[in-house]
Each structure stands twice: as structure tokens, then as C-alpha cells.
Short mmCIF file of C-alpha atoms in Angstrom, two decimals:
data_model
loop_
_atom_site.label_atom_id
_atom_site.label_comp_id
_atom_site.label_asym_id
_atom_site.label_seq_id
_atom_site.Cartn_x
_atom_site.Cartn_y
_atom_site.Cartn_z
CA UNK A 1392 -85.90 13.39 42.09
CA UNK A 1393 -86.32 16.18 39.72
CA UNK A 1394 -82.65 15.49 38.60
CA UNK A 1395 -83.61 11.85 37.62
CA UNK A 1396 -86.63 12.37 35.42
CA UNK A 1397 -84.54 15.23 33.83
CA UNK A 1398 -81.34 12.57 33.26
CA UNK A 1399 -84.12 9.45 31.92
CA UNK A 1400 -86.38 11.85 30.34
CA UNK A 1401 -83.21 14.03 28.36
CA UNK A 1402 -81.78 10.69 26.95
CA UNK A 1403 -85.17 9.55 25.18
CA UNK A 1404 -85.58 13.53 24.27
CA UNK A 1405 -81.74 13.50 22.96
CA UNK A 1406 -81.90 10.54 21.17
CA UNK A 1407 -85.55 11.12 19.48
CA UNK A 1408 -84.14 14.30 18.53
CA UNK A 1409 -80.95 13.39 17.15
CA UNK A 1410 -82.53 10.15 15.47
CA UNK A 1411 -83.59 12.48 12.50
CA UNK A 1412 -80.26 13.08 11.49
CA UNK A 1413 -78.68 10.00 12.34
CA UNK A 1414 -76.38 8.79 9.14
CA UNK A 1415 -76.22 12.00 8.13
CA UNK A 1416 -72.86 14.18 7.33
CA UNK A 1417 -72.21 17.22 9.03
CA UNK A 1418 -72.76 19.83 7.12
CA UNK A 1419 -75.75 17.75 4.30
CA UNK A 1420 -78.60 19.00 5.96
CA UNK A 1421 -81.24 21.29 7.15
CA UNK A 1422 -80.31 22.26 11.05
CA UNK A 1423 -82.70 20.37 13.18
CA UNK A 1424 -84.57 22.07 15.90
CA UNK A 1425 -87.81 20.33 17.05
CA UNK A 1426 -88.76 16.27 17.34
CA UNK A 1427 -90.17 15.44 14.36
CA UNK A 1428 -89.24 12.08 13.84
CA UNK A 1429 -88.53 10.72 10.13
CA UNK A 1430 -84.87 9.43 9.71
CA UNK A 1431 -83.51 6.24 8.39
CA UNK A 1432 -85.54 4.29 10.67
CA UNK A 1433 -89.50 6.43 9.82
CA UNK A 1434 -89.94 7.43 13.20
CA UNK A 1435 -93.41 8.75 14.00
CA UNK A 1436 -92.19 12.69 16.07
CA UNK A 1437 -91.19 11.29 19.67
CA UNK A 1438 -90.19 7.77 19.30
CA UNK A 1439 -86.53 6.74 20.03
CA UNK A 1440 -84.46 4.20 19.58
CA UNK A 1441 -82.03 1.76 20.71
CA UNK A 1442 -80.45 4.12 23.18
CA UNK A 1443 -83.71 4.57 25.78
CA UNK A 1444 -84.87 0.98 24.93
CA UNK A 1445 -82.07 -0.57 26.42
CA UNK A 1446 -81.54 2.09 29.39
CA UNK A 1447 -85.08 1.46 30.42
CA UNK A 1448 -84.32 -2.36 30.05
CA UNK A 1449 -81.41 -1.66 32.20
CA UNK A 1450 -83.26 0.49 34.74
CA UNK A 1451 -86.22 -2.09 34.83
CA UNK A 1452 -83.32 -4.80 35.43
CA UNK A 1453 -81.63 -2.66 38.44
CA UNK A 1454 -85.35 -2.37 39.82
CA UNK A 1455 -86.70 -5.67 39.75
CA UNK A 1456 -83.83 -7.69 40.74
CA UNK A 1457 -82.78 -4.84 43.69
CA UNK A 1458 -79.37 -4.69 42.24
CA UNK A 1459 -77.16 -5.44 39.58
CA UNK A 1460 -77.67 -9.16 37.87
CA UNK A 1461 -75.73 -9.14 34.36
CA UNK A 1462 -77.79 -12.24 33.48
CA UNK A 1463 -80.96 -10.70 33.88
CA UNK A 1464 -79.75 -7.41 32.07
CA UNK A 1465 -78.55 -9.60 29.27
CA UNK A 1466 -82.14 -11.68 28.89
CA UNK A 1467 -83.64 -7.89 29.34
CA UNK A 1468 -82.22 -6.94 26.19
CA UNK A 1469 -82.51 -9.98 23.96
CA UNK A 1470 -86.40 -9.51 24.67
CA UNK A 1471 -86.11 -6.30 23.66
CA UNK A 1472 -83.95 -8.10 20.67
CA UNK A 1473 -86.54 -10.39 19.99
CA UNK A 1474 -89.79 -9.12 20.61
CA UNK A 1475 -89.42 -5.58 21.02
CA UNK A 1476 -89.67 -5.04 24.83
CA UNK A 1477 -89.79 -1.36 25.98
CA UNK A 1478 -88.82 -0.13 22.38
CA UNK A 1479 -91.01 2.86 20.78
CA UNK A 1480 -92.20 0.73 18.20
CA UNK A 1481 -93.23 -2.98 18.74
CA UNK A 1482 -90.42 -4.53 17.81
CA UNK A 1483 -86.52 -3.61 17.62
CA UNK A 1484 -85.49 -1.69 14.34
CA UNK A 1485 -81.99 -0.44 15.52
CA UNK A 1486 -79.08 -2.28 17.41
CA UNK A 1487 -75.27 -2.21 16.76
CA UNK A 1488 -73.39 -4.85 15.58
CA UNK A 1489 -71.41 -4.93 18.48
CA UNK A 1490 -74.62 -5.53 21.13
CA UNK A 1491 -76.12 -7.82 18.95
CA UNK A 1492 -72.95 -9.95 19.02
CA UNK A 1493 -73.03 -9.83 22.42
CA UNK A 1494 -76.99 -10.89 22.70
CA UNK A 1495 -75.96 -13.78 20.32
CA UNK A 1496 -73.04 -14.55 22.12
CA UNK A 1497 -74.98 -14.64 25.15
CA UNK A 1498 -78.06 -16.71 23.50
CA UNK A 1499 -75.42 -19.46 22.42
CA UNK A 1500 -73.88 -19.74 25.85
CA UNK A 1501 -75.40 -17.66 29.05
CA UNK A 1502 -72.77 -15.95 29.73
CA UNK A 1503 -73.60 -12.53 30.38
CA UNK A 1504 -70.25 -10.90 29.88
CA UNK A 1505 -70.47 -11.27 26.29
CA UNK A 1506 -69.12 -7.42 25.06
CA UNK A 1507 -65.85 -8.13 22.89
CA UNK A 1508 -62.37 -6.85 24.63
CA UNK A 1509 -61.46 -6.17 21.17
CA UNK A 1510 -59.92 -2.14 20.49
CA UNK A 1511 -61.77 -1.92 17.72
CA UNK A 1512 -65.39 -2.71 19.08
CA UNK A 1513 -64.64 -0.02 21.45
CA UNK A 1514 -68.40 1.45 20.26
CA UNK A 1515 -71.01 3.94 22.27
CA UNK A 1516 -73.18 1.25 22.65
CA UNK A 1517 -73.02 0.99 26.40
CA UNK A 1518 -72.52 5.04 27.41
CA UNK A 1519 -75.73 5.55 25.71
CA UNK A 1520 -77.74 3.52 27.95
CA UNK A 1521 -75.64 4.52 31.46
CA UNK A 1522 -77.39 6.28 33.40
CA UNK A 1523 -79.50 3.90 35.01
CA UNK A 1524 -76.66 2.74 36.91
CA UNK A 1525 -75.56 5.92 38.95
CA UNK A 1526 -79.15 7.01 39.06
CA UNK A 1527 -79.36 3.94 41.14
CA UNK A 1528 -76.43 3.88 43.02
CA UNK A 1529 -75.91 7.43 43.80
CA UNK A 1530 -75.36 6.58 47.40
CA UNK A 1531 -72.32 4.65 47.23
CA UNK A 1532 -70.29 6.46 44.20
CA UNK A 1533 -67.08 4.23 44.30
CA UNK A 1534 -69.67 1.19 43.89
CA UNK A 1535 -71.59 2.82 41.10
CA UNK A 1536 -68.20 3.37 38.89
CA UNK A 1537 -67.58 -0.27 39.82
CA UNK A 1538 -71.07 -0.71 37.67
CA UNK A 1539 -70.84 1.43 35.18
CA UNK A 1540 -67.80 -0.45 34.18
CA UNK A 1541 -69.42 -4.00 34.33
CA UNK A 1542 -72.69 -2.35 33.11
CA UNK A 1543 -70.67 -1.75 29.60
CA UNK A 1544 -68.97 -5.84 29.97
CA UNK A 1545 -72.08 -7.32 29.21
CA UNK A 1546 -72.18 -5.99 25.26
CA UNK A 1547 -69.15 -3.82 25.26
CA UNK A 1548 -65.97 -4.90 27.04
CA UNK A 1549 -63.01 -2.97 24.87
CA UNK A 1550 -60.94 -1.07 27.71
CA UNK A 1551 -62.51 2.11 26.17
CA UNK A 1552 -66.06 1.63 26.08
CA UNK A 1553 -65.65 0.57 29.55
CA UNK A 1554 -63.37 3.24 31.09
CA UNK A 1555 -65.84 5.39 29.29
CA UNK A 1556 -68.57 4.40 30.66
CA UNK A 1557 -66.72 4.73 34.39
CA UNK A 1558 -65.82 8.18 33.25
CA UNK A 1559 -68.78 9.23 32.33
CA UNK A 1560 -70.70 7.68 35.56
CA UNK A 1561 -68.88 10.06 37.63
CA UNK A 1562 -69.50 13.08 35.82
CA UNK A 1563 -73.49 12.07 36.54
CA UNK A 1564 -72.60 11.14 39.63
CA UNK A 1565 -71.20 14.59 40.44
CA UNK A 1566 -74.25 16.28 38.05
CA UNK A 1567 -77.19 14.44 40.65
CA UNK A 1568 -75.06 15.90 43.58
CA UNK A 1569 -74.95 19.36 42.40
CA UNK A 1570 -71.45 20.12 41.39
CA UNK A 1571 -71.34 22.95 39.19
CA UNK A 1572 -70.53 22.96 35.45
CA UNK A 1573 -66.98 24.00 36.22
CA UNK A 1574 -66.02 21.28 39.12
CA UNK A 1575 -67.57 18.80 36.55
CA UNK A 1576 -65.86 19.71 33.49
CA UNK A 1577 -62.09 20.11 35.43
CA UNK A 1578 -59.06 18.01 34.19
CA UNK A 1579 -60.22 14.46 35.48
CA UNK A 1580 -63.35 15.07 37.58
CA UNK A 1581 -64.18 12.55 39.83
CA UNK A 1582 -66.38 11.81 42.78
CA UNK A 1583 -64.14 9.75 44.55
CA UNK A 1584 -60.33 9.72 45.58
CA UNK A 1585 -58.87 7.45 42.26
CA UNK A 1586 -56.08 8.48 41.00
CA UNK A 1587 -54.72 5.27 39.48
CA UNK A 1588 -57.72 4.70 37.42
CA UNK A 1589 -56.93 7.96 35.21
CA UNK A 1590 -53.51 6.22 34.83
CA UNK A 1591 -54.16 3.68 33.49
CA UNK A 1592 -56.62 5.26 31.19
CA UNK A 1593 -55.61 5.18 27.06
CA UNK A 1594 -54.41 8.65 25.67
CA UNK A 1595 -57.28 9.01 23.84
CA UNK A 1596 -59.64 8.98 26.60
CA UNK A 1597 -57.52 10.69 28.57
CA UNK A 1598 -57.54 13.49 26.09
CA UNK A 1599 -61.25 13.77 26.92
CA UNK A 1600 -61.05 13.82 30.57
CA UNK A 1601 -58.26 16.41 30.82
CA UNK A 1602 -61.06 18.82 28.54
CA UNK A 1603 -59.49 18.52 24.73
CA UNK A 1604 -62.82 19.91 23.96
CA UNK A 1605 -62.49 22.99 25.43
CA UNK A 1606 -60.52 24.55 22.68
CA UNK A 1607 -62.46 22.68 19.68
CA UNK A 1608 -65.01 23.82 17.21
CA UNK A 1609 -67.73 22.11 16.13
CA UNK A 1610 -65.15 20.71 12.32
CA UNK A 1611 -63.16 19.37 14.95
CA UNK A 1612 -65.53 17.19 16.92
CA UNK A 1613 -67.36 14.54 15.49
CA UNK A 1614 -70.52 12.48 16.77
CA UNK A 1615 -69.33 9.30 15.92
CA UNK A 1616 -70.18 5.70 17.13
CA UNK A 1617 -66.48 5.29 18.44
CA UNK A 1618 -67.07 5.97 22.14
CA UNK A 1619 -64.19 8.42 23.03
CA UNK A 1620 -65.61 10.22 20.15
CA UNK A 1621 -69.05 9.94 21.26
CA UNK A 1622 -68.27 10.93 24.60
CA UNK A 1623 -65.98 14.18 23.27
CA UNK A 1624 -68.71 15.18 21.19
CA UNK A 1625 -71.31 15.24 24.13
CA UNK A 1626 -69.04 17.33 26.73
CA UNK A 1627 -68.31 19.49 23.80
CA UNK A 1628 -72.00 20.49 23.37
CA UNK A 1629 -72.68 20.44 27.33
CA UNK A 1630 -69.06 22.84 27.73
CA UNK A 1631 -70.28 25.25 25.18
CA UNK A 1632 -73.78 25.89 26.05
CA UNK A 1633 -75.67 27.50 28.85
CA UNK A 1634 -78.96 25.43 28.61
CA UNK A 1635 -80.28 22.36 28.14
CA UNK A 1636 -81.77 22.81 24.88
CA UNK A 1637 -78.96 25.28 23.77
CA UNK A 1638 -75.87 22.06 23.98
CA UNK A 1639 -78.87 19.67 22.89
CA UNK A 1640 -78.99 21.30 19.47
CA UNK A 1641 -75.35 21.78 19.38
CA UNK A 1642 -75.11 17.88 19.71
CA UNK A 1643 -77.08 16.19 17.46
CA UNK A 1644 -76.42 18.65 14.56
CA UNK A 1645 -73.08 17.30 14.36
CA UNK A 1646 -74.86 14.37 12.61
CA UNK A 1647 -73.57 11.09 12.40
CA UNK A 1648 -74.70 9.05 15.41
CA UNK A 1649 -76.50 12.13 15.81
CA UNK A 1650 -79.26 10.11 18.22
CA UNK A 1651 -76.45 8.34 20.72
CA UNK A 1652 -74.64 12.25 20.84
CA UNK A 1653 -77.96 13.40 21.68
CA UNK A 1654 -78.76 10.64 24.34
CA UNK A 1655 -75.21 11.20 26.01
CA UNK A 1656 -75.68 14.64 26.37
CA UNK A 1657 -78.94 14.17 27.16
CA UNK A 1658 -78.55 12.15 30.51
CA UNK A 1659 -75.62 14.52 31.54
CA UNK A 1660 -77.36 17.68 30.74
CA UNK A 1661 -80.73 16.14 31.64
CA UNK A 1662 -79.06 15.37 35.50
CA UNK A 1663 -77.00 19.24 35.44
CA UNK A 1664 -80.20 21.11 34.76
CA UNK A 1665 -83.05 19.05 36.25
CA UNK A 1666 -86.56 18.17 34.89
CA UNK A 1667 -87.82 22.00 34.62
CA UNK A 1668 -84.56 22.91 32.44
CA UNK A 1669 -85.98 20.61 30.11
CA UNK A 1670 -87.50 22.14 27.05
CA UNK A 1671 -91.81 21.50 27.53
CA UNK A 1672 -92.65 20.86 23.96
CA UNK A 1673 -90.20 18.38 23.59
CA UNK A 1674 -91.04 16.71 26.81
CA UNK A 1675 -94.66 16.98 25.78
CA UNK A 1676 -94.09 14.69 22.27
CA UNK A 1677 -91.95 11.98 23.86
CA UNK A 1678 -93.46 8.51 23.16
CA UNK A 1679 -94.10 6.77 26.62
CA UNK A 1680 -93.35 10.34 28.54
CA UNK A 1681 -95.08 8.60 31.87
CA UNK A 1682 -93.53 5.31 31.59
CA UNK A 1683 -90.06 6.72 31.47
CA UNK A 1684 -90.90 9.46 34.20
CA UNK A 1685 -92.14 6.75 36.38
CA UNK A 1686 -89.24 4.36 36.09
CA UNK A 1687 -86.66 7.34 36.84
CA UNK A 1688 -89.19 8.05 39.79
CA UNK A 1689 -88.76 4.17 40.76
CA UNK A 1690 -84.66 4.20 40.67
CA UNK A 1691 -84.88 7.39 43.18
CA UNK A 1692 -87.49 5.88 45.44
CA UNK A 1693 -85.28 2.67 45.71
CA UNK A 1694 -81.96 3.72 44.72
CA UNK A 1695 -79.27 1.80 46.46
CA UNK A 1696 -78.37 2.82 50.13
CA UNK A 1697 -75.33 1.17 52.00
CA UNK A 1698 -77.11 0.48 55.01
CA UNK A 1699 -79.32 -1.95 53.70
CA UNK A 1700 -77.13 -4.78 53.41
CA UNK A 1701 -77.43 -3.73 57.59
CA UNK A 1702 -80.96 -3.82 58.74
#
């Protein structure tokens, strides 16, 4: 359990952290070190933003519905559109442009797969909000990849964001299980036999998986909002540090989409090292702390077990 609350609980602390910077260059400004909140969006120190709102719509949806129901995901996060449900604020103040086409898309016809297939939507918008979906179905890893991938169709649907975002689920996946550091961050980790699916994977992302950040420094790796970027620029931080906070900081200095690079290595990081490598004060300033503990206590409690479709 400790492993969940420290995956949930390291997105939100990623992604307030990184939310500071967000926009910024690499390189324009003061190093950050501690939450304390400003940004483009004015954030009050601990609030966060699109990333953990739509996770913890996506746990709540996982939870409620015992399972995975794209329609009520999708009417999840138009609330949270709409009237700001679960955000940090009381309303929503940050989305990307490809989610909110999506929502709109979705709005206009109820179809829940709404995420564009087109390469160049390929965005982070669906990695950033993943974890949720191995968290809950830990149990049955070749179903949870199955998830993650449809869990990314609903907003983004581009054969990167999705592959991604299957990618990625194994590497938590393998982090709640206990694999060590070096098993995770091998050439093409993956919980389960599946050879073909890192086959038919693009270059780029392949690049990724095979560990091109291995051998990069921080000029080369930026924490942009294209997802194979996004994704690089998290295992780069979580390759090169020894500690939570240590890759954290290493993350969302890179600037940019500093918050979603935070929030990615957050939930990786946040899974490797466990609730108590999480660093205290910024657990302590995180806006809704309990409700986010409690809801990564929920997916454990009633995380998806095989057997039940047996009773």
C-alpha cells in the first residue's frame, strides 16, 4: 500500500512542484527547490493542476464503476471541465488542447473514444494521469497494459501517446512489484512475455525503451508536451538520481511542461521508492494530501483480482 500513496501522492507533489516553472525555458530561471506555487496559472504553494485532477477523476472512475467504463471516465473529466471536479482550485484553469477536443468531441456525440489518431496530437496528456490504471490492476499485468492503452484512447489516441502510455504502465507495474532500478530501466522492460508489441513500436519510442537516456545530459533532454519527449525526460531524471527528491528536482528544472515531467516522474519514482521516500515537507503542503492518500488507499483495497469474475 505504501507504494500506492507514494505513486498518487508523487504525481500531485511532481506536478505542484514543476507547475512553477511550467512555460518556462531551460536555462531562464532561478532553480526551483521547494512547492511554492506561483506560475502562469497563480497557484497558492501545493495546488496542482490538470495532471492529478484528471488521475484522481480516473482513479474515482476505476473505483466507483469496479472497472474500467470509458464513458464514465469521459463524463468524469468534462465535470472536472465544466465545473471543476477534484481540481485544486474550484474550477479548471489548465487543460490541453488535445483533451479538451476530446471532451468536446465527446459532449457532441458520446463517444468516449474521442483522443485524435492523428501523429501530431501525439501529446503527454494521457501518461500524466496513468497511474491509476496499474495501481488498479496490478494483479493481472497483461490486462492492465491492455488499459493503459485504452486509458490514453479516450483523449489521446495517436499510436504514441498510446504505446506510451502501455510502456510506461509496465515500468509501474514492475516499480509496485519491486523490481529494482536496473531490471526496470533494461532495454525494453516488461512485465509480461510481449515481444511483438516493442515491434511494432515507432523508432522514436523505441529509442526510449532501449535507454537513449542513459548517455544524455540534461541540453539534450527536454520536458516537452510531446509524449516520447515527456516520457524521455522523466526516465532521464529517475536513471540519474538515487532518491526521490534528488530525480524530482532534476525533472522539473528542465522547464517547459515542467509540471507533466514532474507528475511522470512522480508516479514512477513515487511507486520505486514508496510513501516514506517521499520528501515530508512537500508531502506536508500538498492541497487535498488526505483525499489523494485515501483514494490511492481505495485502488489497493479493491484493486482488481482475477478471481473475482469466479466467486
Amino acid at each position: 500500500m505504501e507504494k500506492y500513496t507514494g505513486s498518487l501522492l508523487g504525481l500531485a507533489i511532481g506536478d505542484a512542484l514543476g507547475a512553477t516553472v511550467e512555460f518556462c525555458k531551460p536555462g531562464t530561471f532561478e532553480p526551483v527547490r521547494e512547492i511554492v506555487g506561483g506560475g502562469v496559472h497563480k497557484l497558492a504553494p501545493g495546488e496542482w493542476t490538470d495532471d492529478t485532477s484528471m488521475a484522481l477523476c480516473l482513479a474515482e472512475s476505476l473505483l466507483q464503476t469496479n472497472g474500467f467504463n470509458p464513458t464514465d471516465q469521459m463524463k468524469r473529466y468534462v465535470k472536472w471541465f465544466r465545473e471543476g471536479y477534484l481540481s485544486s482550485k474550484d474550477h479548471c484553469f489548465d487543460i490541453g488542447n488535445a483533451t479538451r477536443d476530446a471532451l468536446l468531441s465527446f459532449e457532441k456525440t458520446g463517444r468516449p473514444y474521442a483522443g485524435s489518431t492523428n501523429p501530431w496530437s501525439a501529446g503527454n496528456g494521457s501518461i500524466m494521469r496513468l497511474a491509476p490504471v496499474p495501481l488498479f490492476y496490478v494483479e493481472d499485468p497483461a490486462l492492465a497494459l491492455e488499459m493503459c492503452a485504452l486509458s490514453s484512447a479516450t483523449t489521446h489516441a495517436a499510436k504514441n501517446a498510446m504505446d506510451a502510455c502501455v510502456y510506461f504502465g509496465g515500468l509501474l507495474l514492475g516499480a509496485l512489484r519491486g523490481e529494482s532500478k536496473e531490471r526496470l530501466l533494461a532495454d525494453f522492460y516488461s512485465p509480461i512475455e510481449n515481444g511483438s508489441f516493442f515491434e511494432e513500436m515507432t523508432p522514436e519510442l523505441s529509442a526510449v525503451a532501449r535507454g537513449s537516456y542513459k548517455q544524455k545530459d540534461a541540453s539534450h533532454i527536454k520536458g516537452s508536451g510531446y509524449v516520447v519527449e515527456s516520457l524521455e525526460a522523466a526516465l532521464w531524471a529517475f536513471h540519474h538520481s538515487s532518491s526521490f527528491d534528488e530525480g524530482l528536482l532534476l525533472a522539473v528544472n528542465l522547464g517547459d511542461d515542467a509540471d507533466t515531467t514532474g507528475a511522470v516522474y512522480g508516479q514512477l519514482a513515487g511507486a520505486y521508492y514508496g510513501m516514506e521516500g517521499l520528501p515530508p515537507r512537500k508531502c506536508a503542503i500538498i492541497k487535498n494530501r488526505k483525499l489523494i492518500e485515501a483514494i490511492a488507499v481505495r485502488l489497493y483495497q479493491n484493486r482488481y483480482h482475477p478471481s473475482r469474475l469466479f466467486p
